[in-house]
GROMACS .gro file of C-alpha atoms in nm:
model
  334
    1UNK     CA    1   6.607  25.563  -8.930
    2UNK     CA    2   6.568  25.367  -8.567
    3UNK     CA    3   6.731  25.063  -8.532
    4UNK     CA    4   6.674  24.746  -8.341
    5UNK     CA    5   6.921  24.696  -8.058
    6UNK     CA    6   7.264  24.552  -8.169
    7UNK     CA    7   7.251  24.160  -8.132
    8UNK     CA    8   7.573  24.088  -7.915
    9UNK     CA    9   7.646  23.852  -8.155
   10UNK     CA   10   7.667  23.765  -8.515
   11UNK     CA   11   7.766  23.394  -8.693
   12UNK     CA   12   7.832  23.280  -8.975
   13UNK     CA   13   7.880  22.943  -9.143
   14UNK     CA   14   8.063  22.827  -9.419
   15UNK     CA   15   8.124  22.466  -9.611
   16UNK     CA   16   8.422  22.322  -9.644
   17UNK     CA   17   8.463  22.493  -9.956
   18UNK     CA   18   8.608  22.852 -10.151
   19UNK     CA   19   8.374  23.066  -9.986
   20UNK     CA   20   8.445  23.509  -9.939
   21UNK     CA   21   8.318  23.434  -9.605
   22UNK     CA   22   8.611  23.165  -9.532
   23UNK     CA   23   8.842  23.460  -9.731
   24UNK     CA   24   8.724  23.699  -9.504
   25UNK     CA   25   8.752  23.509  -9.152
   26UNK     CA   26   9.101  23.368  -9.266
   27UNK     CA   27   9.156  23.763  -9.285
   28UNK     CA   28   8.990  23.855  -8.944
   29UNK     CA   29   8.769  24.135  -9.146
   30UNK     CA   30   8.517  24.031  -9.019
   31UNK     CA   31   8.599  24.054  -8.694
   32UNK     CA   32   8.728  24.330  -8.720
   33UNK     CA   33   8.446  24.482  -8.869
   34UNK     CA   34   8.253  24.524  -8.613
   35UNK     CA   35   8.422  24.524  -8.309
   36UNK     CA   36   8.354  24.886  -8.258
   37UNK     CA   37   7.994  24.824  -8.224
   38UNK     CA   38   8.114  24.568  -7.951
   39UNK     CA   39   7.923  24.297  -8.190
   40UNK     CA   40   8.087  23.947  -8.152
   41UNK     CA   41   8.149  23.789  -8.490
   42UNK     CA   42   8.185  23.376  -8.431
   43UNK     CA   43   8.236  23.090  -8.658
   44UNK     CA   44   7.964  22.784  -8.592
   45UNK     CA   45   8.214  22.586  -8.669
   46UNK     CA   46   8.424  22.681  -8.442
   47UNK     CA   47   8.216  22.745  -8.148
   48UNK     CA   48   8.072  22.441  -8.043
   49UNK     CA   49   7.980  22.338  -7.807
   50UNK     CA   50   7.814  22.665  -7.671
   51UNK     CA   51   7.673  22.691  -8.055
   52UNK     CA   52   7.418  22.477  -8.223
   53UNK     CA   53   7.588  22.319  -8.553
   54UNK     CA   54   7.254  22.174  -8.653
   55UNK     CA   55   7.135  22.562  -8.748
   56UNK     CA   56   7.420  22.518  -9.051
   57UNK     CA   57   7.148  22.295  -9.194
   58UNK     CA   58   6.776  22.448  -9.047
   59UNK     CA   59   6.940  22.825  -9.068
   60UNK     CA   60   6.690  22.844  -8.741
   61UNK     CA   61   6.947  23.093  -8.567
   62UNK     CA   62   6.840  23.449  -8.660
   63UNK     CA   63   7.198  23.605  -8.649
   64UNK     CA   64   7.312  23.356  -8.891
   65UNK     CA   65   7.497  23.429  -9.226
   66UNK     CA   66   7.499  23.122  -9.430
   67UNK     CA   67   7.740  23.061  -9.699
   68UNK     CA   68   7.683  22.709  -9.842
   69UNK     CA   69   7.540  22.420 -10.020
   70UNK     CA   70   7.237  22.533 -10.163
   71UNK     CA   71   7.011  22.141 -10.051
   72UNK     CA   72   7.033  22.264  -9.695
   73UNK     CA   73   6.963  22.613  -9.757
   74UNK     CA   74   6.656  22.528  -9.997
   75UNK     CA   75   6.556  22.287  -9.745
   76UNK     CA   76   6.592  22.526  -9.482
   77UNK     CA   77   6.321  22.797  -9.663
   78UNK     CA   78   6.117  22.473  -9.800
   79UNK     CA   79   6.035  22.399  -9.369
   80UNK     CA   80   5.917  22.754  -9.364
   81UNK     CA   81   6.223  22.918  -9.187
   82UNK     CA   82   6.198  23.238  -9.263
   83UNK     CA   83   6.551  23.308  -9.462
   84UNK     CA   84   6.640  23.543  -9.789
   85UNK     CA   85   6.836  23.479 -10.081
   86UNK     CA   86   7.091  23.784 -10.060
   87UNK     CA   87   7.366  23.626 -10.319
   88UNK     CA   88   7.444  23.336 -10.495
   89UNK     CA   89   7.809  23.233 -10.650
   90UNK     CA   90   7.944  22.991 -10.909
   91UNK     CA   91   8.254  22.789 -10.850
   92UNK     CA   92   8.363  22.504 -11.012
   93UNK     CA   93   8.474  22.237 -10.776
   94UNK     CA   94   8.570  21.904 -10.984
   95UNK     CA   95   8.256  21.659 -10.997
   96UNK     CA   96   8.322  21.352 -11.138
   97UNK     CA   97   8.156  21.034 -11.213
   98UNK     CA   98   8.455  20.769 -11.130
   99UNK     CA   99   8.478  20.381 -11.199
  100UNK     CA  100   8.648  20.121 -11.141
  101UNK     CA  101   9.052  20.066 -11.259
  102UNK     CA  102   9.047  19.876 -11.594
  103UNK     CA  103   8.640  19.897 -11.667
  104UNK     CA  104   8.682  20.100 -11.979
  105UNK     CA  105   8.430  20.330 -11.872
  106UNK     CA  106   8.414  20.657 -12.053
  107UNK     CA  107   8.151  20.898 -12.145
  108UNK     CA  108   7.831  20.996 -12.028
  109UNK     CA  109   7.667  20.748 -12.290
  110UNK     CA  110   7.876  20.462 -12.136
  111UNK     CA  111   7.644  20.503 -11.800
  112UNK     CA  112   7.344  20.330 -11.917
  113UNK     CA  113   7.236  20.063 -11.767
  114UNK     CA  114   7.485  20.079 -11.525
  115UNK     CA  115   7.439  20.030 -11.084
  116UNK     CA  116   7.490  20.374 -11.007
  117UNK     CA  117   7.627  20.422 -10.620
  118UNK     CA  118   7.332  20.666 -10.450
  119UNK     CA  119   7.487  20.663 -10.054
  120UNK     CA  120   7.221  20.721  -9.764
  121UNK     CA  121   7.308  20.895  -9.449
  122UNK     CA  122   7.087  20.929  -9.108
  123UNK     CA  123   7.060  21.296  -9.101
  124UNK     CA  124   6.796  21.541  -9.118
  125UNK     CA  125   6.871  21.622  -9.487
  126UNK     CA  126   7.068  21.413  -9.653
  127UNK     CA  127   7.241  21.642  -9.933
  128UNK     CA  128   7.559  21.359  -9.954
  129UNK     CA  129   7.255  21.167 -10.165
  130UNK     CA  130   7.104  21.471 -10.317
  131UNK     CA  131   7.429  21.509 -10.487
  132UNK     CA  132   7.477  21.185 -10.593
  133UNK     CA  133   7.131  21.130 -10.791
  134UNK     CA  134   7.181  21.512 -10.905
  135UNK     CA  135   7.556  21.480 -11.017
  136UNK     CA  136   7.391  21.134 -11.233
  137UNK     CA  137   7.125  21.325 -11.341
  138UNK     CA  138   7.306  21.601 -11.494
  139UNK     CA  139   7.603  21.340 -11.651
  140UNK     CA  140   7.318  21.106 -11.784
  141UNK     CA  141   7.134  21.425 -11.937
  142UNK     CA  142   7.427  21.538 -12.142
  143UNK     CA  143   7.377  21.224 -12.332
  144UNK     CA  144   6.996  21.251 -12.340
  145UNK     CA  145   6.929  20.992 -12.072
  146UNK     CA  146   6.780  20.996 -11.764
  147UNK     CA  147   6.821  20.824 -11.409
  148UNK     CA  148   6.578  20.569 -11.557
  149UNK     CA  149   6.885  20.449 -11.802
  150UNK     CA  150   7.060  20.357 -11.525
  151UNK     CA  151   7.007  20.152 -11.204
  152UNK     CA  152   7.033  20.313 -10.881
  153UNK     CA  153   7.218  20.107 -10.592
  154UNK     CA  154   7.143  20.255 -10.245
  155UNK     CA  155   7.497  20.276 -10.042
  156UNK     CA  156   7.436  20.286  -9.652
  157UNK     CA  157   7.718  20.506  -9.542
  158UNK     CA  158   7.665  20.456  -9.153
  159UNK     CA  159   8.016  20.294  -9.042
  160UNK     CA  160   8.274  20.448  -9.312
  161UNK     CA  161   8.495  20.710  -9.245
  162UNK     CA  162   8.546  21.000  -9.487
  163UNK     CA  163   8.314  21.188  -9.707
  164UNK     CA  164   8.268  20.971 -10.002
  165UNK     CA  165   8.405  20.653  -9.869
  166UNK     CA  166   8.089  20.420  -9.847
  167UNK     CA  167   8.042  20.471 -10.240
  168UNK     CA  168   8.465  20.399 -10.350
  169UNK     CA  169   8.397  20.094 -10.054
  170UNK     CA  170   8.117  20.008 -10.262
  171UNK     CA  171   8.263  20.048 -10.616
  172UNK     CA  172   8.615  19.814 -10.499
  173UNK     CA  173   8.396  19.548 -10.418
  174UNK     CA  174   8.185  19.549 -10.719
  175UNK     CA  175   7.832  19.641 -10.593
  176UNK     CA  176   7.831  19.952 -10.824
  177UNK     CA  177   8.008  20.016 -11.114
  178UNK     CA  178   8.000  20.430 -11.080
  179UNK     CA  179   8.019  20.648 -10.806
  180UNK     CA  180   7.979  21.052 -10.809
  181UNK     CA  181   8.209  21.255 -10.619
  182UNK     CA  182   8.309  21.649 -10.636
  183UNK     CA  183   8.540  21.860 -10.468
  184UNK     CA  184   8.900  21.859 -10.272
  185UNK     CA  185   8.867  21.579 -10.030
  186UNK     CA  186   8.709  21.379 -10.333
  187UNK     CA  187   9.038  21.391 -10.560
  188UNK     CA  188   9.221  21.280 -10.265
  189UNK     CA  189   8.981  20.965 -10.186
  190UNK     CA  190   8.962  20.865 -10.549
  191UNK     CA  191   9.338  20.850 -10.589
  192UNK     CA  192   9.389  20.667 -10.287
  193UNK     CA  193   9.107  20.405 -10.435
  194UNK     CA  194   9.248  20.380 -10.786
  195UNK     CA  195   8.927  20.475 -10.938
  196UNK     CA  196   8.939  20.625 -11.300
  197UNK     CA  197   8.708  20.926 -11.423
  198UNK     CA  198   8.425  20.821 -11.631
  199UNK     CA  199   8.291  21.183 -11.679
  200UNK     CA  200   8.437  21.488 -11.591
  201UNK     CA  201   8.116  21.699 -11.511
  202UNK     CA  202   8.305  22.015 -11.534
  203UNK     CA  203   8.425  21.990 -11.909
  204UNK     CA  204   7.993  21.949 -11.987
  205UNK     CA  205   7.981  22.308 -12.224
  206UNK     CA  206   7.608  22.356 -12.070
  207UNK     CA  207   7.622  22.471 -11.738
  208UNK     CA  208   7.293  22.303 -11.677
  209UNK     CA  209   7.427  21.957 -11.595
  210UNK     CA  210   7.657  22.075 -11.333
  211UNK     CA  211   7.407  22.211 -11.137
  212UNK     CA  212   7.429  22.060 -10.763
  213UNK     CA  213   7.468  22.153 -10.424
  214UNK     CA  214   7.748  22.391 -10.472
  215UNK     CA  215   7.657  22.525 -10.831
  216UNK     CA  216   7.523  22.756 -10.732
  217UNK     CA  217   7.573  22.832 -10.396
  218UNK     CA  218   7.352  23.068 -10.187
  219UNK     CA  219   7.446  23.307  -9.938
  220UNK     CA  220   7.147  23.352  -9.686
  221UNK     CA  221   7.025  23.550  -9.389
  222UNK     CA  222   6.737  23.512  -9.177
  223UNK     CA  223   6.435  23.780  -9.235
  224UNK     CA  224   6.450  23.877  -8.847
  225UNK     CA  225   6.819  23.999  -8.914
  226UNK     CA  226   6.670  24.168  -9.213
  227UNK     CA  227   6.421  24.326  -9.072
  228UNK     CA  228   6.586  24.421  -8.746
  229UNK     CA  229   6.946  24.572  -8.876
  230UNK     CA  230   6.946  24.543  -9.229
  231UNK     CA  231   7.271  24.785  -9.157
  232UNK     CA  232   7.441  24.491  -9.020
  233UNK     CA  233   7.335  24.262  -9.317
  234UNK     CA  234   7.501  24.558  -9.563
  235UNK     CA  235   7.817  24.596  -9.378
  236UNK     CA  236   7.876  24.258  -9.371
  237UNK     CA  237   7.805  24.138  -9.740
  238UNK     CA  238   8.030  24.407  -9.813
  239UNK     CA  239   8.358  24.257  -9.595
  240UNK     CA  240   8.284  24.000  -9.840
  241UNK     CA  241   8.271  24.165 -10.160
  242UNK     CA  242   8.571  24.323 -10.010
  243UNK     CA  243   8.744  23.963  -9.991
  244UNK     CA  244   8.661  23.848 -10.294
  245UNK     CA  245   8.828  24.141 -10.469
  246UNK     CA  246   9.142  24.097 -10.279
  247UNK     CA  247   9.109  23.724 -10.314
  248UNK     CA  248   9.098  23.825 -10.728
  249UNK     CA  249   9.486  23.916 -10.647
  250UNK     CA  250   9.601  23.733 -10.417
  251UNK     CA  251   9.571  23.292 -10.622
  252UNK     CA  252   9.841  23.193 -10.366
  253UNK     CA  253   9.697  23.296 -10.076
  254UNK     CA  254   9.340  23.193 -10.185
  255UNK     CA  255   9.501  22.800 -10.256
  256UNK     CA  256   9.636  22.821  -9.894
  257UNK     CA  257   9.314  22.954  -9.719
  258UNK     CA  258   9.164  22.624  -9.977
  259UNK     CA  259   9.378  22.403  -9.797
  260UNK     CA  260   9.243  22.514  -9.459
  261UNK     CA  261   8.865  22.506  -9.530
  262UNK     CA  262   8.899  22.178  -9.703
  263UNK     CA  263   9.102  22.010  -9.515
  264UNK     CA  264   9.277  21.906  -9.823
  265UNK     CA  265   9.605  21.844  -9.947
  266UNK     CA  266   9.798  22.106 -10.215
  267UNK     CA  267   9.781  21.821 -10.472
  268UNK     CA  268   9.367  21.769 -10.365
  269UNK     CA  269   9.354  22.120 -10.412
  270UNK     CA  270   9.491  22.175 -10.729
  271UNK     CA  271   9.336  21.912 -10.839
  272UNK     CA  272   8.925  22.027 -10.760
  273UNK     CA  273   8.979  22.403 -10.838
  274UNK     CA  274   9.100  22.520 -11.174
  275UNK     CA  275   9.316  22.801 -11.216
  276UNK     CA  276   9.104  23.109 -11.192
  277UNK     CA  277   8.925  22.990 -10.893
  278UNK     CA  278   9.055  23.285 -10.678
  279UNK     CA  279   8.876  23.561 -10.962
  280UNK     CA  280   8.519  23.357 -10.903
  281UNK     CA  281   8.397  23.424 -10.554
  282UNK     CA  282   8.170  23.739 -10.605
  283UNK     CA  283   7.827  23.675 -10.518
  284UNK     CA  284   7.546  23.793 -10.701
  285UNK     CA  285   7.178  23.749 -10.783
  286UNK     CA  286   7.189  23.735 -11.179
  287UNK     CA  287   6.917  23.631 -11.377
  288UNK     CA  288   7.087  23.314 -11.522
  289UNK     CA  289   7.195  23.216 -11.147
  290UNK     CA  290   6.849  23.235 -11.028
  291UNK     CA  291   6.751  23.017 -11.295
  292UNK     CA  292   6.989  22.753 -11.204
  293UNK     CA  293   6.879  22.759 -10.852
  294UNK     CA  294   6.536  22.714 -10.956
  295UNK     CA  295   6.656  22.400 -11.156
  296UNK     CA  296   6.812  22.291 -10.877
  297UNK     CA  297   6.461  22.356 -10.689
  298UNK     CA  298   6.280  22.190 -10.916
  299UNK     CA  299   6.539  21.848 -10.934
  300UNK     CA  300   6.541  21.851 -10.570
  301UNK     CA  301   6.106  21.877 -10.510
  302UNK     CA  302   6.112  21.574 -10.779
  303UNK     CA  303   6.370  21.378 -10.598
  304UNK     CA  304   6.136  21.424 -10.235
  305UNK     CA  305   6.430  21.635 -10.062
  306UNK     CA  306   6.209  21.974 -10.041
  307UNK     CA  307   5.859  21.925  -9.833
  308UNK     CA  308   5.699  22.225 -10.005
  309UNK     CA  309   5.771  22.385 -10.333
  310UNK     CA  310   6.063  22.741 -10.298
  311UNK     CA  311   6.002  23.002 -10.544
  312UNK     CA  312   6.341  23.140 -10.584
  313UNK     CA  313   6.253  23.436 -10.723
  314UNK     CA  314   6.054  23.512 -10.416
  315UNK     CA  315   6.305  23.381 -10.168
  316UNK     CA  316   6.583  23.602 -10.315
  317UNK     CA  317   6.607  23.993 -10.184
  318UNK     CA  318   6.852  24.219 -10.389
  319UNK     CA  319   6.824  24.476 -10.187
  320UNK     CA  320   7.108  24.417  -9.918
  321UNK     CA  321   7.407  24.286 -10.212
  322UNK     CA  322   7.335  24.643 -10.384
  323UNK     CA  323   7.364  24.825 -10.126
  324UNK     CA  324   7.661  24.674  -9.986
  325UNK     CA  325   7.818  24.672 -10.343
  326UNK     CA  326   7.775  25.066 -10.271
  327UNK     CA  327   7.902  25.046  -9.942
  328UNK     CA  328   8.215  24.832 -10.064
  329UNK     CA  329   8.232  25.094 -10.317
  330UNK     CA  330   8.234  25.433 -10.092
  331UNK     CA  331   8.442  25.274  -9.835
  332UNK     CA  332   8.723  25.139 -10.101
  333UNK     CA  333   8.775  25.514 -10.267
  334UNK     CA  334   9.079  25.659 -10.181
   0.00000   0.00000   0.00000
C-alpha cells in the first residue's frame, strides 16, 4: 500500500472535559507515538498563536483530531466540511436545571410556565445556547412537556465572566426563575450563587433527555487525513483506546488529569463526575449511540443551529476505531 507523504504535523483538540485524548496528552503517548516518524503531535489549545483555535469549532484543519462537543462538530459537517464520525463516547457530566434559594422549585413538572434562562453569545455557533434550550427540552420532556410549557428568556452573555455566569446573574436578580448548567466549572458557579437544583438531569432513567452537547460526544477526523494516511488515523485512535484502558485503573489519576482539563476544583470535580467516570471513556460507534446523535441532529436542525440536515449514519466511518481496536490489541499482547 503507498502512502501519502507524512504531514509534519498532527493536532488535536479537546473540551474542557474527560476526554482519552486529554488522558493520553496528560500521558505524552501521544507524543510519543509518533515521534519516530518525526510527526509533530500539538495541542490547539496550546499552540496559539501560530494555530488557528477557530478550527476547534469549523474542524477546517485537515490534520485535526477532534474530541468534543458534538453542536460544533455537527455544525462543522452540516457547512459541508468534509469530516467522519470515527467514535463517539458517553459520559455523564452533572446537568442540572438550578433555581433560585428558597423558590421551592422541584421536579421537572414544576418548570411549566416558568422564564427559562436561554443565554446568547456572539460566536459563530453558539452551542452555550444550544445547550440551554436542549438541557430544557430534555427536563421538560421527562414530564411530557415541551419548550412551549415554558417561557424562554433570552440572556445576553456579552460582559460576564465565566461560563455560565450571565444566566446565575440573571436568575439572582429575578429575570428568570431557572437556569441550565452541566459540568465541573458549573457546580462550582452554582455554589458560589446559592442556587438550588430543580432537576438533576442525570438521575432521568431514559437516556434520551440527557442528550446534549457532550452526550454523546464525537470524536472526528477530517476525510483528507482519511484518505491520505488512514495509518496515522489507526495509530492514533488506538493511543486512545490505550488511555482509556489505563484510565479504567488508574480513578485517582483520571480525577487529577479532571482537574487540569477543567480547570476545576477537587470539590467541582467530584461533584460533576460520578464515581465510575474513569471506566467510561472508550469510544465507540454503537447502534444506540448513533441514535442519540441523530436525536441530537434532529433537536439541533429544529432549533436553526445546523444549516443543512447530517445523516449520522452517513457521517460516521467504522472502519478506522476497528482497526485500531486491533492495533491496540496486537500491540498490548505480551
Amino acid at each position: 500500500m503507498t502512502h501519502a507523504v507524512l504531514p509534519r504535523t498532527l493536532w488535536f483538540t479537546r473540551c474542557p472535559v474527560p476526554t482519552a485524548t486529554g488522558i493520553a496528552a496528560d500521558r505524552h503517548w501521544l507524543t510519543d507515538e509518533f515521534a519516530a516518524d518525526g510527526i509533530a503531535v500539538r495541542s490547539l489549545q496550546e499552540a496559539a498563536p501560530d494555530a488557528d483555535r477557530a478550527t476547534h469549532y469549523t474542524h477546517a484543519l485537515p490534520g485535526l483530531f477532534r474530541e468534543g462537543g458534538n453542536v460544533p462538530a455537527l455544525w462543522a459537517r452540516s457547512r459541508g466540511e468534509r469530516t467522519r464520525l470515527v467514535g463517539l463516547t458517553w459520559i455523564e457530566e452533572r446537568q442540572t436545571v438550578l433555581v433560585a434559594p428558597g423558590s421551592g422549585i422541584r421536579g421537572a413538572d414544576a418548570l411549566r410556565g416558568l422564564r427559562l434562562a436561554v443565554p446568547e453569545h456572539d460566536i459563530a455557533i453558539d452551542f452555550w445556547r444550544a445547550m440551554a434550550l436542549r438541557g430544557f427540552e430534555g427536563a421538560l420532556a421527562s414530564a411530557g412537556l415541551s419548550l412551549d410549557d415554558a417561557v424562554l428568556v433570552d440572556v445576553p452573555a456579552a460582559g460576564h465572566e465565566g461560563q455560565w455566569a450571565a444566566g446565575l446573574a440573571a436568575l439572582r436578580r429575578g429575570d428568570v426563575d431557572a437556569v441550565y448548567v452541566k459540568g465541573a466549572l458549573a457546580v462550582e458557579a452554582a455554589r458560589r450563587a446559592g442556587a438550588e437544583v430543580a432537576v438533576e438531569l442525570d438521575e432521568l432513567p431514559d437516556r434520551r433527555f440527557r442528550v446534549n452537547n457532550g452526550t454523546p460526544r464525537p470524536i472526528t477526523v477530517h476525510q483528507q487525513l482519511l484518505d491520505d494516511r488512514p495509518d496515522l488515523v489507526d495509530r492514533f485512535l488506538a493511543v486512545l483506546l490505550r488511555a482509556a484502558d489505563w484510565a479504567a485503573g488508574q480513578p485517582a489519576e483520571v480525577d487529577r488529569i479532571l482537574g487540569a482539563e477543567t480547570g476545576a476544583g477537587a470539590d467541582g470535580v467530584a461533584g460533576a463526575y460520578r464515581p465510575g467516570t474513569h471506566l467510561t471513556l472508550h469510544p465507540d460507534l454503537s447502534a444506540e449511540r448513533l441514535a442519540l446523535l441523530a436525536e441530537q441532529e434532529t433537536g439541533l436542525r429544529t432549533h436553526g443551529f445546523l444549516p443543512e440536515p447530517v445523516d449520522v449514519a452517513a457521517w460516521a466511518d467504522p472502519g478506522p476505531l476497528r482497526r485500531a481496536t486491533a492495533l491496540a490489541r496486537r500491540t498490548s499482547a505480551p
